[in-house]
Structures are given as C-alpha cells and as structure tokens.
Amino acid sequence: MAVPRRRQQYPRRLIPAISAVSAAILLLFVFISFLAPSPIDRDQLHHTIMDNEGGDSNGGPVFRVPNSGGVHHRDLWSSENARFYCGCSNASTKFAEAAAVTQHNRYLAIATSGGLNQQRTGITDAVVAARILNATLVVPKLDAKSFWKDASNFSEIFNVDWFVSYLAKDVKIIKELPLRRGQLWKPYTMRVPRKCNERCYINRLLPVLLKKHAVQLTKFDYRLSNRLGTDLQKLRCRVNYHALKFTDPILEMGAKLVQRMRMRSNHYIALHLRFEPDMLAFSGCYYGGGDKERRDLGKIRRRWKTLHKSNPDRERRQGRCPLTPEEVGLLLRALGYDRQTHIYVASGEVYGGEETLAPLKALFPNFYSKDTIASPDELEPFSAFSSRMAALDFMVCDESDVFVTNNNGNMAKILAGRRRYFGHKPTIRPNAKKLYKLFLSRDNMTWEEFASRIRTFQKGFMGEPKEVRPGRGVFHENPASCICEDSEAKRKMDSVPQEPGKIKRDADVAFEDQNTNDDLEWSEDEDDLTSQQGNTLYNETSSEYDNLSSEEPELDDLLSD
C-alpha cells in the first residue's frame, strides 16, 4: 500500500514547481518583448544590401540592389510622346488689351504669403485677379516675416522691369501706389477666400474697390480658382512661365551650377528632398527611429496647437508621408537609373543628417548639392536669403533631365507644371499610397520582383502627356489649358501598330491609379459649403496639408515649399 501512496503525492509536489518555472518564463518573455523594437521599427530600420555575392541561408528571397540599372524598355531621360505637345499661352483675339479695359482710379495691391514657390503662385494669381477686376496692379509685396525669414523684396528676386513690360498688354502694372492728396495712400486691407472664382471676386471685392479705390489683399496664396475661362488660364501661364524671370545675379549663378552638373555627366537627376524635422513633425509619420525620434518630433509638434493627433500607420497607408532618402534611391534604381547616375539634391536640414543620407549616397555615390559644386564665396551674396537660395535650386531642378520629389509641396507642384509646359521633361512623383507596402515588405522578395512592381505602380506618375484626366488637378501643376497637341503628328503615331495587349494593360493601370487619391478639394466659393470629392489629381501624392487652412502662420509657411 505504501507504493501507491507515494505515487499520489508526487504530482502534488510537482505542480507548484511547474507553476513557478512557467511564471519565470512568462516574466522573461515580457521583459524581452519590452526591450525589443516594435515591428514597425524592424520593418523600417533597413540597411540596403548592395550587389554582393551570396544567398539566404534559409533559402528565401534575397533583396540585393544591382550596380547596373537593370533591364528597362523606355528612354530614361525623355518623356514618351512629348514631341507631340508644346506650351501655348498666347491670348485669343477676344481678349482685349489692358488699355481698353483698365478702369481709372481702381488699384489692387497684393501681399503674398510663404516661401518662394508659394509666393510665385500668389504673384501669378494676383495678375489674373487684377484683370478680372479691370484694375491696375501694384507690384506684389513678398512675405518678409514668415518661417523662411527672408526680407527680399520683389525686385531682388524677380526682374521687375521685365515683369511689368511683358504683361503690359494684359494688365497695367505699377511699382508703387500713386500719392493721394500729396500723401502716401494706405489701401484698404481685406482677404478673399481660397479658390475664389470670377464671380466671387466680382461679388466680394469689386464693390469694396469701387468705394475705396485701392484695396490690398493679404495672405494671398491659392486665392484663385483652378477653374477659369481659357483666356484667364492662358494669362496665368504667361505670368508664370514667361513674365516671372529671376534677377540677373540669380540667373548667372544658377547657370553656373547647371553647367557644373553638365560637365560631370551628360545627364543628371535633380531631387527635391523635404525631410526637415519640422516637416516630419507636421506629417505625423514615423520612420523607425525609436523613442528618440518620437521625442524629437513630438516636441516640435507641441508648438502647433491645431495639429491633429498623430496616427503614423494611417498617414503612411494614405500616402501622406514623404519618402525617406533611401526610399527615393530605391525608387530611382528600380526605374532603371544605375549607380553611376549623377544626382543633384535640393534640400534643407535633413533629420538625422549624414546618417539619414548615407543609404541614398550608397545607391548614388555621384551626389551633389549647390554647397558641393559652388564655393562659399560664390554663394555668399545669396546665402543669407532663403528665397534666393531656393531660386538657385529651382533653376538646377528645372534644367535637370529628370526631376524627382519625395513630397507634394509647392516647389514640386510648380516644377511639375513648368516641366509639362516646356516639353514634358520627365518628372517623377512617387505613387506613395501604392509604394508604402512595397517598401515595408521588400525583404520578402527579390530585387527583380520589387523593381517590376515599382515600374507598375509608377505608371501615370512619370510626367508623360495626358497623365491627368481632363478637368482634374491643381492648375499650377497641370496647366492643361496652356498645352497644345500636334494632332497630325499624333495621328501618325497612333497609326503605328503597338505590341498586343499593351494598350489594355496601360489603360488598366491608369484606371486603377485614378482612384488613389481620396483628398477633398477646396470649395470654389466660400458660400458653397458642399465638399467636392474626387476633384483632385489622380496621380498626385496624397497630402493632408494640401487642404490645410491653418490659423497658425508659421505652420502654413513651413508647408509652402
């Protein structure tokens, strides 16, 4: 009987021991999980594997970037069918000259807002607003108090005499308001809603102008509708693409920078890289930098009380996050640009500095900026003025064979439209909504599969003619009214047989990408409170700050270029 009793007691002693061991293992697991980086950290903290020999010991796919550009079936340095299209902005015979329509004692003054490119949109639209009101335009004042801290006036950035004379037949422009009763004339100040159309200006502003005779519109940025009559749209193009010329010192220095890039290579890519701490903080995105990144960017976000609560996963899914320097590099390599390609980078302070830029430089060692191809003495006349420095970058980007951006800011939009107008030079806008999952999962595929998907997702985002559906998109990046088609040349091109199935495949991709942007567009008139859905550029990188109407000037200004 003793043996059975001992067998019954043994399990009772074993149970507490097993429980203690299990509890210890559970505590150890929790402790390790707490110390380990989150899944998003592991997904995003990558070190790109360059063209090395070897394989995965587990037999899985190996993501290795080749030194060559790979196989591609297109010209990397020009846009398909671009020769069939050209910029055309001459006024029609129905568009009366300024002398016949400008009313006496009716003056419109403008105070622009933001950085160089946001100011450029304000200047362009100010000319059209003056024409709508049949008023004399006073040369616009540039914002000297914004985030960019540049006190330059109009004539220190743009050739003011050229501006006045080029537009003389369209709008009467004067440099200063005339004296009134022998004294300086202080105009009546007011503001119009964003995306104000012709009827809006006539109903809201004309009565005030008739009474006060001189009106100044403040914070004038995107205060004109995207949908205007053809002659007014063409006037916009004449201002933006012909009347607005930089001053001679900027043109001369910009030409030197372009020449120095051309001396290094027959072709070069220009990258507009927005990856400043302030921009990342506003975006609400997360880039795998752990607690330090969260603390750094969280501290900056607290400066702006009106910012939404950050949801990094949602922002990334909706394509609202600027691509990292490494992601831009991988995008370009997947599109066929090899390691020997020369790249010019226009950027401000990059969050993380050289450590953040290192993967991009590894992918493209021929890496330049204005600071590396010009001496401090050459840049000294411009370096204290952010808008003049931005103008130099603008010129080098505009003259590049290929322009690429990691963001959807004003410089990206202005250059996209300008490059369409002057020959559809390749302009790569990341399809961020589609690319984000691909970047996160790239370790689970081969380079060939990754590159193939990149090329598929980027159809319709490469600056080709007619990428944008008629009637869609912001005018400054899609000046459709000012682009004419050579119908005879196109007819001959259409008669050439294409490879079977190509037309259907391209159409399917374009249709799919038409639905990639769910942002809302501003109402045409402040009285129209109905949000207009779907009226945005289908190949436009989604950007929440496109629709921002902030009461915080510094935040608006930060987003301006």
C-alpha positions as a printed NumPy array, in Angstrom:
array([[  0.   ,   0.   ,   0.   ],
       [  2.953,   2.35 ,   0.546],
       [  3.965,   2.484,  -3.124],
       [  0.605,   3.701,  -4.354],
       [  0.503,   6.438,  -1.685],
       [  3.924,   7.787,  -2.815],
       [  2.688,   7.851,  -6.436],
       [ -0.272,  10.001,  -5.398],
       [  1.92 ,  12.549,  -3.538],
       [  4.462,  13.091,  -6.351],
       [  2.183,  15.113,  -8.638],
       [  1.125,  17.387,  -5.772],
       [  4.777,  18.44 ,  -5.213],
       [  5.405,  18.838,  -8.957],
       [  2.545,  21.27 ,  -9.707],
       [  3.94 ,  24.237,  -7.676],
       [  7.358,  23.756,  -9.258],
       [  5.927,  23.793, -12.787],
       [  3.884,  26.917, -11.986],
       [  6.949,  28.75 , -10.685],
       [  9.004,  27.883, -13.76 ],
       [  6.165,  28.939, -16.076],
       [  5.81 ,  32.27 , -14.292],
       [  9.531,  32.915, -14.586],
       [  9.485,  32.137, -18.323],
       [  6.487,  34.45 , -18.807],
       [  8.214,  37.323, -16.993],
       [ 11.36 ,  36.794, -19.04 ],
       [  9.326,  36.873, -22.289],
       [  7.582,  40.122, -21.271],
       [ 10.916,  41.704, -20.371],
       [ 12.481,  40.735, -23.717],
       [  9.405,  41.964, -25.62 ],
       [  9.608,  45.316, -23.836],
       [ 13.246,  45.807, -24.806],
       [ 12.869,  44.654, -28.407],
       [ 11.992,  47.213, -31.125],
       [  8.428,  47.297, -32.333],
       [  7.52 ,  45.531, -35.606],
       [  7.412,  48.881, -37.412],
       [ 10.943,  49.591, -36.182],
       [ 12.22 ,  46.311, -37.59 ],
       [ 10.366,  46.867, -40.853],
       [ 11.76 ,  50.341, -41.374],
       [ 15.299,  50.124, -39.988],
       [ 16.901,  48.727, -43.121],
       [ 20.419,  48.553, -44.431],
       [ 20.198,  48.171, -48.171],
       [ 22.203,  45.191, -49.451],
       [ 24.251,  46.192, -52.445],
       [ 25.445,  43.928, -55.226],
       [ 27.251,  41.24 , -53.179],
       [ 27.568,  37.537, -53.8  ],
       [ 25.872,  35.026, -51.528],
       [ 22.389,  33.995, -50.555],
       [ 19.972,  33.49 , -47.745],
       [ 20.982,  30.512, -45.615],
       [ 17.29 ,  29.653, -45.231],
       [ 16.796,  29.566, -48.989],
       [ 14.417,  32.581, -49.006],
       [ 14.442,  35.525, -51.443],
       [ 17.377,  37.923, -51.184],
       [ 16.826,  41.649, -51.761],
       [ 20.045,  42.845, -53.423],
       [ 20.331,  46.072, -55.395],
       [ 22.399,  45.529, -58.555],
       [ 25.027,  48.05 , -59.615],
       [ 23.514,  48.253, -63.087],
       [ 20.206,  49.862, -63.894],
       [ 18.684,  46.546, -64.894],
       [ 16.508,  45.866, -67.918],
       [ 14.107,  48.6  , -68.972],
       [ 12.06 ,  49.284, -72.083],
       [ 11.927,  53.076, -72.157],
       [ 14.139,  56.118, -72.568],
       [ 15.175,  57.07 , -69.045],
       [ 15.889,  60.674, -69.988],
       [ 12.875,  61.794, -72.034],
       [  9.083,  61.505, -71.947],
       [  7.216,  59.283, -74.344],
       [  5.214,  61.216, -76.974],
       [  6.373,  64.58 , -75.554],
       [  7.23 ,  65.805, -79.065],
       [  3.516,  65.915, -79.889],
       [  2.818,  68.569, -77.246],
       [  4.004,  72.126, -76.583],
       [  3.195,  75.059, -74.331],
       [  0.814,  77.598, -75.881],
       [ -0.341,  80.612, -73.914],
       [ -0.986,  83.411, -76.405],
       [ -4.204,  85.354, -75.842],
       [ -7.117,  84.894, -78.213],
       [ -8.391,  87.725, -80.418],
       [-11.331,  88.111, -77.999],
       [ -9.031,  89.017, -75.093],
       [ -8.981,  92.836, -75.075],
       [ -5.764,  94.701, -74.315],
       [ -5.299,  96.272, -70.905],
       [ -5.531,  99.843, -72.197],
       [ -9.111,  99.199, -73.331],
       [-10.436,  97.656, -70.106],
       [ -8.438,  99.068, -67.164],
       [-10.596, 101.425, -65.105],
       [ -9.28 , 104.723, -63.785],
       [ -8.752, 105.025, -60.015],
       [ -9.011, 101.289, -59.34 ],
       [ -5.874,  99.771, -57.745],
       [ -5.209,  96.27 , -56.466],
       [ -2.271,  95.559, -54.131],
       [ -1.222,  92.081, -53.021],
       [  0.704,  90.797, -50.002],
       [  1.922,  87.268, -50.731],
       [  2.477,  84.506, -48.193],
       [  5.029,  81.78 , -47.542],
       [  8.27 ,  80.831, -49.264],
       [  9.458,  81.373, -52.824],
       [  7.119,  78.986, -54.616],
       [  4.009,  79.798, -52.63 ],
       [  4.759,  83.464, -53.338],
       [  5.103,  82.607, -57.007],
       [  1.566,  81.21 , -57.107],
       [  0.319,  84.338, -55.344],
       [  2.015,  86.65 , -57.85 ],
       [  0.658,  84.679, -60.799],
       [ -2.879,  84.709, -59.469],
       [ -2.657,  88.401, -58.492],
       [ -2.214,  89.38 , -62.149],
       [ -5.318,  87.398, -63.097],
       [ -7.311,  88.865, -60.195],
       [ -6.406,  92.392, -61.342],
       [ -7.555,  91.519, -64.858],
       [-10.879,  90.163, -63.568],
       [-11.43 ,  93.451, -61.69 ],
       [-10.113,  95.641, -64.553],
       [ -7.788,  97.206, -62.003],
       [ -4.21 ,  98.439, -62.045],
       [ -1.949,  96.011, -60.189],
       [  0.701,  97.26 , -57.788],
       [  3.841,  95.098, -57.885],
       [  3.177,  92.474, -55.173],
       [  4.841,  92.625, -51.769],
       [  6.681,  89.495, -50.664],
       [  6.266,  87.986, -47.213],
       [  9.251,  89.012, -45.079],
       [  8.006,  87.71 , -41.72 ],
       [  7.338,  84.063, -42.457],
       [  9.035,  80.886, -41.283],
       [ 11.63 ,  81.398, -44.039],
       [ 12.851,  84.736, -42.614],
       [ 13.742,  86.363, -45.946],
       [ 13.442,  90.155, -46.237],
       [ 13.974,  90.207, -50.029],
       [ 11.558,  92.353, -51.998],
       [ 10.124,  91.559, -55.438],
       [ 12.877,  93.295, -57.404],
       [ 15.626,  91.422, -55.516],
       [ 14.307,  88.048, -56.691],
       [ 12.453,  88.766, -59.926],
       [ 13.257,  91.104, -62.825],
       [ 10.587,  93.707, -62.109],
       [ 11.041,  95.73 , -65.311],
       [ 10.639,  92.599, -67.44 ],
       [  7.567,  91.636, -65.4  ],
       [  5.863,  94.996, -65.987],
       [  6.727,  95.283, -69.68 ],
       [  5.951,  91.662, -70.644],
       [  2.426,  91.903, -69.224],
       [  1.713,  95.46 , -70.421],
       [ -0.919,  94.3  , -72.935],
       [ -2.686,  92.146, -70.352],
       [ -2.691,  94.154, -67.127],
       [ -1.461,  97.621, -66.23 ],
       [  1.18 ,  97.233, -63.504],
       [  2.828,  99.979, -61.442],
       [  5.616,  99.709, -58.88 ],
       [  4.02 , 101.88 , -56.168],
       [  0.617, 103.347, -55.411],
       [  0.379, 106.987, -56.52 ],
       [  0.195, 109.727, -53.896],
       [ -3.266, 110.714, -52.733],
       [ -3.74 , 114.423, -51.967],
       [  0.044, 114.69 , -51.815],
       [  0.394, 111.94 , -49.197],
       [  1.124, 108.207, -49.195],
       [ -2.003, 106.234, -49.972],
       [ -2.743, 103.464, -47.477],
       [ -5.003, 100.91 , -49.188],
       [ -7.968,  99.215, -47.518],
       [ -6.922,  95.689, -46.434],
       [ -9.036,  92.571, -46.656],
       [ -8.804,  88.881, -47.522],
       [-10.678,  86.716, -50.024],
       [-11.422,  83.005, -49.556],
       [ -9.212,  80.394, -51.148],
       [-10.183,  79.16 , -54.619],
       [-12.265,  82.297, -55.249],
       [-13.594,  82.299, -58.846],
       [-14.502,  85.19 , -61.184],
       [-17.992,  85.604, -59.734],
       [-16.545,  85.502, -56.221],
       [-14.099,  88.354, -56.982],
       [-16.742,  90.45 , -58.656],
       [-19.318,  89.935, -55.891],
       [-16.997,  90.278, -52.918],
       [-14.213,  92.589, -53.986],
       [-15.492,  94.859, -56.732],
       [-17.967,  96.761, -54.501],
       [-15.199,  97.463, -51.992],
       [-12.817,  98.502, -54.77 ],
       [-15.388, 100.907, -56.219],
       [-15.787, 102.527, -52.807],
       [-12.185, 102.526, -51.532],
       [-10.4  , 102.717, -54.934],
       [ -7.3  , 100.977, -53.515],
       [ -7.501,  97.522, -51.876],
       [ -4.735,  95.288, -50.578],
       [ -5.405,  91.539, -50.322],
       [ -3.408,  89.951, -47.512],
       [ -2.051,  86.403, -47.176],
       [ -2.598,  85.964, -50.885],
       [ -1.876,  82.32 , -51.675],
       [ -4.126,  79.997, -53.677],
       [ -6.851,  82.654, -53.595],
       [ -7.922,  81.985, -57.176],
       [ -9.977,  79.103, -58.513],
       [ -8.424,  76.315, -60.573],
       [-11.362,  76.564, -62.96 ],
       [-11.384,  79.742, -65.024],
       [-12.046,  80.647, -68.632],
       [ -9.376,  79.649, -71.156],
       [ -8.077,  83.183, -71.738],
       [ -7.591,  83.765, -67.997],
       [ -5.827,  80.408, -67.665],
       [ -3.508,  81.315, -70.517],
       [ -2.797,  84.635, -68.813],
       [ -1.772,  82.643, -65.753],
       [  0.711,  80.741, -67.916],
       [  2.116,  83.895, -69.487],
       [  2.819,  85.21 , -65.99 ],
       [  4.268,  82.022, -64.514],
       [  6.305,  80.737, -67.45 ],
       [  7.33 ,  83.954, -69.21 ],
       [  6.883,  87.131, -67.137],
       [  8.441,  85.85 , -63.907],
       [ 12.187,  85.841, -64.566],
       [ 14.772,  85.764, -61.805],
       [ 17.195,  88.678, -61.471],
       [ 20.461,  88.56 , -63.402],
       [ 22.636,  87.586, -60.385],
       [ 20.371,  84.576, -59.669],
       [ 20.249,  83.595, -63.355],
       [ 24.017,  83.79 , -63.701],
       [ 24.754,  81.748, -60.57 ],
       [ 22.055,  79.22 , -61.425],
       [ 23.509,  78.801, -64.915],
       [ 26.941,  78.12 , -63.394],
       [ 25.504,  75.375, -61.186],
       [ 23.741,  73.768, -64.154],
       [ 26.915,  73.97 , -66.246],
       [ 28.935,  72.293, -63.499],
       [ 26.461,  69.425, -63.339],
       [ 26.629,  69.084, -67.136],
       [ 30.438,  68.994, -67.026],
       [ 30.238,  65.963, -64.744],
       [ 27.75 ,  63.993, -66.836],
       [ 25.621,  64.197, -69.966],
       [ 22.519,  63.681, -67.844],
       [ 21.593,  64.303, -64.235],
       [ 18.652,  63.832, -61.894],
       [ 17.53 ,  66.61 , -59.543],
       [ 15.873,  65.578, -56.295],
       [ 13.801,  67.972, -54.196],
       [ 14.102,  66.369, -50.768],
       [ 11.815,  67.586, -47.983],
       [ 12.926,  65.745, -44.856],
       [ 13.345,  68.547, -42.34 ],
       [ 12.455,  67.887, -38.676],
       [  9.584,  70.416, -38.79 ],
       [  8.067,  68.812, -41.885],
       [  8.295,  65.31 , -40.421],
       [  6.774,  66.522, -37.168],
       [  3.836,  68.035, -39.012],
       [  3.307,  64.932, -41.158],
       [  2.697,  62.769, -38.084],
       [  4.71 ,  59.999, -39.746],
       [  7.171,  57.611, -38.118],
       [ 10.445,  56.498, -39.702],
       [ 11.781,  53.815, -37.359],
       [ 13.976,  55.999, -35.154],
       [ 12.6  ,  54.627, -31.902],
       [ 11.946,  56.661, -28.76 ],
       [ 14.454,  59.358, -29.768],
       [ 12.56 ,  60.126, -32.957],
       [  9.235,  60.153, -31.114],
       [ 10.618,  62.567, -28.516],
       [ 12.303,  64.851, -31.077],
       [  9.316,  65.163, -33.396],
       [  6.761,  65.169, -30.564],
       [  8.477,  68.185, -29.028],
       [  8.216,  70.058, -32.326],
       [  4.545,  69.068, -32.823],
       [  3.625,  70.646, -29.489],
       [  4.44 ,  74.082, -30.971],
       [  1.247,  73.888, -33.053],
       [ -1.946,  73.551, -31.067],
       [ -4.164,  72.861, -34.091],
       [ -2.404,  69.711, -35.309],
       [ -4.415,  66.506, -35.417],
       [ -3.455,  63.597, -33.19 ],
       [ -0.66 ,  61.627, -34.81 ],
       [ -1.515,  58.24 , -36.335],
       [  1.654,  57.144, -38.187],
       [  0.192,  53.938, -39.634],
       [ -2.789,  55.756, -41.118],
       [ -0.653,  58.553, -42.584],
       [  1.623,  56.   , -44.24 ],
       [ -1.279,  53.961, -45.641],
       [ -2.857,  57.061, -47.155],
       [  0.367,  58.136, -48.833],
       [  0.827,  61.248, -46.717],
       [  4.39 ,  60.541, -45.6  ],
       [  7.374,  61.962, -47.512],
       [  9.591,  59.163, -48.786],
       [ 12.858,  58.684, -46.927],
       [ 16.123,  59.399, -48.8  ],
       [ 16.733,  55.634, -49.004],
       [ 13.251,  55.001, -50.413],
       [ 13.777,  57.656, -53.099],
       [ 17.067,  55.992, -54.011],
       [ 15.452,  52.555, -54.287],
       [ 12.619,  54.027, -56.384],
       [ 15.09 ,  55.52 , -58.856],
       [ 17.239,  52.385, -59.051],
       [ 14.139,  50.269, -59.667],
       [ 13.123,  52.603, -62.505],
       [ 16.43 ,  51.854, -64.229],
       [ 18.912,  54.525, -63.09 ],
       [ 22.223,  52.871, -62.288],
       [ 24.834,  53.553, -59.631],
       [ 26.813,  55.843, -61.939],
       [ 23.929,  58.306, -62.354],
       [ 24.663,  61.83 , -61.145],
       [ 22.148,  63.307, -58.721],
       [ 21.704,  66.892, -57.509],
       [ 19.874,  67.228, -54.189],
       [ 17.961,  70.375, -53.226],
       [ 17.061,  70.169, -49.568],
       [ 17.077,  71.916, -46.244],
       [ 18.236,  70.415, -42.966],
       [ 17.708,  66.642, -43.164],
       [ 16.505,  64.957, -39.967],
       [ 19.252,  62.591, -38.869],
       [ 21.866,  64.348, -41.022],
       [ 24.504,  62.241, -42.755],
       [ 23.236,  59.027, -41.181],
       [ 19.871,  59.515, -42.899],
       [ 21.513,  60.429, -46.222],
       [ 24.024,  57.53 , -46.145],
       [ 21.755,  54.919, -47.852],
       [ 20.935,  57.344, -50.691],
       [ 24.618,  58.167, -51.164],
       [ 25.442,  54.441, -51.22 ],
       [ 22.903,  53.962, -54.025],
       [ 24.08 ,  57.088, -55.892],
       [ 27.698,  57.966, -54.964],
       [ 27.733,  60.832, -57.516],
       [ 25.822,  63.02 , -55.075],
       [ 25.897,  66.836, -55.292],
       [ 24.278,  69.965, -53.912],
       [ 24.903,  73.663, -54.506],
       [ 27.207,  73.639, -51.476],
       [ 29.454,  70.983, -53.055],
       [ 29.682,  72.435, -56.582],
       [ 29.983,  76.115, -55.618],
       [ 32.393,  77.839, -53.264],
       [ 31.253,  79.707, -50.123],
       [ 32.415,  82.941, -51.749],
       [ 30.189,  82.323, -54.785],
       [ 27.158,  81.593, -52.615],
       [ 27.823,  84.403, -50.139],
       [ 25.587,  87.006, -51.931],
       [ 22.659,  84.561, -51.667],
       [ 23.272,  82.544, -48.515],
       [ 21.598,  84.989, -46.091],
       [ 18.361,  84.911, -48.144],
       [ 16.386,  81.667, -48.151],
       [ 14.284,  82.599, -51.211],
       [ 17.343,  83.439, -53.32 ],
       [ 18.975,  80.156, -52.31 ],
       [ 15.707,  78.387, -53.185],
       [ 15.737,  80.148, -56.567],
       [ 19.162,  78.638, -57.326],
       [ 17.86 ,  75.163, -56.504],
       [ 14.75 ,  75.894, -58.594],
       [ 16.905,  76.611, -61.646],
       [ 19.036,  73.474, -61.301],
       [ 15.94 ,  71.338, -60.791],
       [ 14.151,  72.953, -63.727],
       [ 17.095,  72.362, -66.074],
       [ 17.628,  68.742, -64.981],
       [ 16.962,  65.852, -67.339],
       [ 14.818,  64.174, -64.691],
       [ 13.176,  65.8  , -61.68 ],
       [ 12.045,  63.703, -58.719],
       [ 10.46 ,  64.688, -55.439],
       [  9.721,  62.872, -52.191],
       [  6.885,  65.262, -51.278],
       [  3.881,  67.132, -52.612],
       [  4.856,  70.684, -51.668],
       [  4.666,  73.852, -53.734],
       [  8.067,  73.57 , -55.399],
       [  7.186,  70.056, -56.574],
       [  3.859,  71.272, -57.988],
       [  5.243,  74.39 , -59.674],
       [  8.082,  72.452, -61.304],
       [  5.754,  69.652, -62.407],
       [  3.593,  72.17 , -64.261],
       [  6.556,  74.057, -65.675],
       [  8.173,  70.88 , -66.99 ],
       [  4.897,  69.873, -68.638],
       [  4.644,  73.265, -70.323],
       [  8.239,  73.185, -71.606],
       [  8.231,  69.773, -73.265],
       [  7.046,  67.243, -70.672],
       [ 10.506,  66.625, -69.262],
       [ 10.418,  63.538, -67.002],
       [  9.027,  64.44 , -63.591],
       [  8.741,  61.556, -61.142],
       [  6.083,  61.886, -58.44 ],
       [  6.014,  58.88 , -56.075],
       [  2.766,  56.917, -56.004],
       [  3.07 ,  56.871, -52.222],
       [ -0.162,  55.013, -51.488],
       [  0.962,  52.021, -53.511],
       [  4.641,  52.18 , -52.636],
       [  4.399,  52.164, -48.848],
       [  3.52 ,  48.437, -48.52 ],
       [  6.146,  47.57 , -51.08 ],
       [  8.901,  49.327, -49.131],
       [  7.847,  47.656, -45.881],
       [  7.806,  44.156, -47.382],
       [ 10.841,  44.362, -49.646],
       [ 12.878,  41.885, -47.572],
       [ 10.352,  39.209, -48.549],
       [ 11.014,  39.484, -52.293],
       [ 13.84 ,  39.549, -54.796],
       [ 15.098,  42.785, -56.32 ],
       [ 13.639,  41.794, -59.692],
       [ 10.15 ,  41.413, -58.22 ],
       [ 10.483,  44.679, -56.292],
       [ 11.646,  46.611, -59.367],
       [  8.862,  45.175, -61.509],
       [  6.215,  46.288, -59.005],
       [  7.777,  49.763, -58.748],
       [  7.548,  50.192, -62.52 ],
       [  3.902,  49.081, -62.482],
       [  2.911,  51.397, -59.628],
       [  4.666,  54.388, -61.205],
       [  2.738,  54.282, -64.482],
       [  0.941,  57.609, -64.654],
       [  3.384,  59.29 , -62.272],
       [  6.286,  59.984, -64.651],
       [  5.417,  63.323, -66.269],
       [  4.091,  61.892, -69.518],
       [  1.485,  63.803, -71.557],
       [ -2.142,  63.319, -70.544],
       [ -1.397,  61.536, -67.279],
       [ -4.1  ,  63.656, -65.687],
       [ -7.762,  63.315, -66.552],
       [ -9.32 ,  66.45 , -68.116],
       [-10.731,  68.853, -65.54 ],
       [ -8.748,  67.36 , -62.655],
       [ -5.825,  68.608, -60.662],
       [ -4.378,  71.866, -59.409],
       [ -3.761,  74.259, -62.294],
       [ -0.213,  75.143, -61.263],
       [  0.902,  71.527, -61.68 ],
       [ -1.359,  70.668, -64.602],
       [ -1.735,  73.724, -66.878],
       [ -3.871,  71.79 , -69.362],
       [ -5.359,  74.951, -70.938],
       [ -1.844,  76.016, -71.966],
       [ -0.67 ,  72.79 , -73.612],
       [ -1.433,  72.235, -77.278],
       [ -1.318,  68.973, -79.182],
       [  0.127,  68.396, -82.631],
       [ -2.822,  66.366, -83.88 ],
       [ -1.23 ,  65.472, -87.245],
       [  1.929,  64.09 , -85.623],
       [ -0.152,  62.209, -83.08 ],
       [ -2.319,  60.729, -85.84 ],
       [  0.794,  59.311, -87.494],
       [  1.987,  57.958, -84.161],
       [ -1.365,  56.306, -83.462],
       [ -1.21 ,  54.539, -86.835],
       [  1.94 ,  52.641, -85.754],
       [  0.99 ,  49.133, -84.507],
       [  1.612,  48.543, -80.796],
       [  2.507,  45.296, -79.098],
       [ -0.557,  43.123, -78.418],
       [ -2.22 ,  43.816, -75.1  ],
       [ -0.117,  46.908, -74.322],
       [ -2.985,  49.371, -74.772],
       [ -5.265,  47.396, -72.484],
       [ -2.547,  46.97 , -69.811],
       [ -1.736,  50.672, -69.796],
       [ -5.416,  51.573, -69.637],
       [ -5.994,  49.194, -66.737],
       [ -3.099,  50.676, -64.752],
       [ -4.257,  54.247, -65.428],
       [ -7.83 ,  53.421, -64.376],
       [ -6.615,  51.769, -61.189],
       [ -4.478,  54.757, -60.228],
       [ -7.278,  57.23 , -60.915],
       [ -8.731,  56.177, -57.581],
       [ -5.583,  56.516, -55.477],
       [ -6.356,  59.972, -54.097],
       [ -9.311,  60.463, -51.792],
       [ -8.479,  64.012, -50.675],
       [-11.054,  66.758, -50.801],
       [-10.564,  69.887, -52.836],
       [-11.355,  73.403, -51.65 ],
       [-14.788,  74.736, -52.452],
       [-14.84 ,  77.129, -55.396],
       [-16.637,  79.765, -53.361],
       [-16.749,  80.312, -49.637],
       [-20.566,  80.284, -49.849],
       [-20.526,  76.775, -51.272],
       [-20.12 ,  74.61 , -48.207],
       [-20.508,  71.309, -50.022],
       [-17.21 ,  69.435, -50.152],
       [-16.272,  68.332, -53.623],
       [-14.912,  64.82 , -53.569],
       [-12.68 ,  63.316, -56.184],
       [-11.732,  66.606, -57.863],
       [ -8.025,  66.085, -57.346],
       [ -5.133,  64.936, -59.435],
       [ -5.317,  61.163, -59.635],
       [ -1.562,  60.767, -59.92 ],
       [ -0.857,  63.242, -57.14 ],
       [  0.864,  62.082, -53.983],
       [ -1.802,  62.461, -51.319],
       [ -1.003,  65.241, -48.907],
       [ -3.061,  66.331, -45.961],
       [ -1.508,  69.759, -45.911],
       [ -2.882,  70.425, -49.398],
       [ -6.198,  71.019, -47.656],
       [ -4.906,  72.83 , -44.594],
       [ -6.331,  76.213, -43.718],
       [ -4.431,  76.978, -40.593],
       [ -4.718,  79.965, -38.339],
       [ -1.072,  79.463, -37.392],
       [  1.059,  81.455, -39.874],
       [  4.275,  79.592, -39.123],
       [  2.648,  76.256, -39.909],
       [  1.27 ,  77.492, -43.236],
       [  4.651,  78.942, -44.15 ],
       [  6.514,  75.754, -43.254],
       [  4.45 ,  73.841, -45.786],
       [  4.892,  76.385, -48.542],
       [  7.908,  74.984, -50.404]])
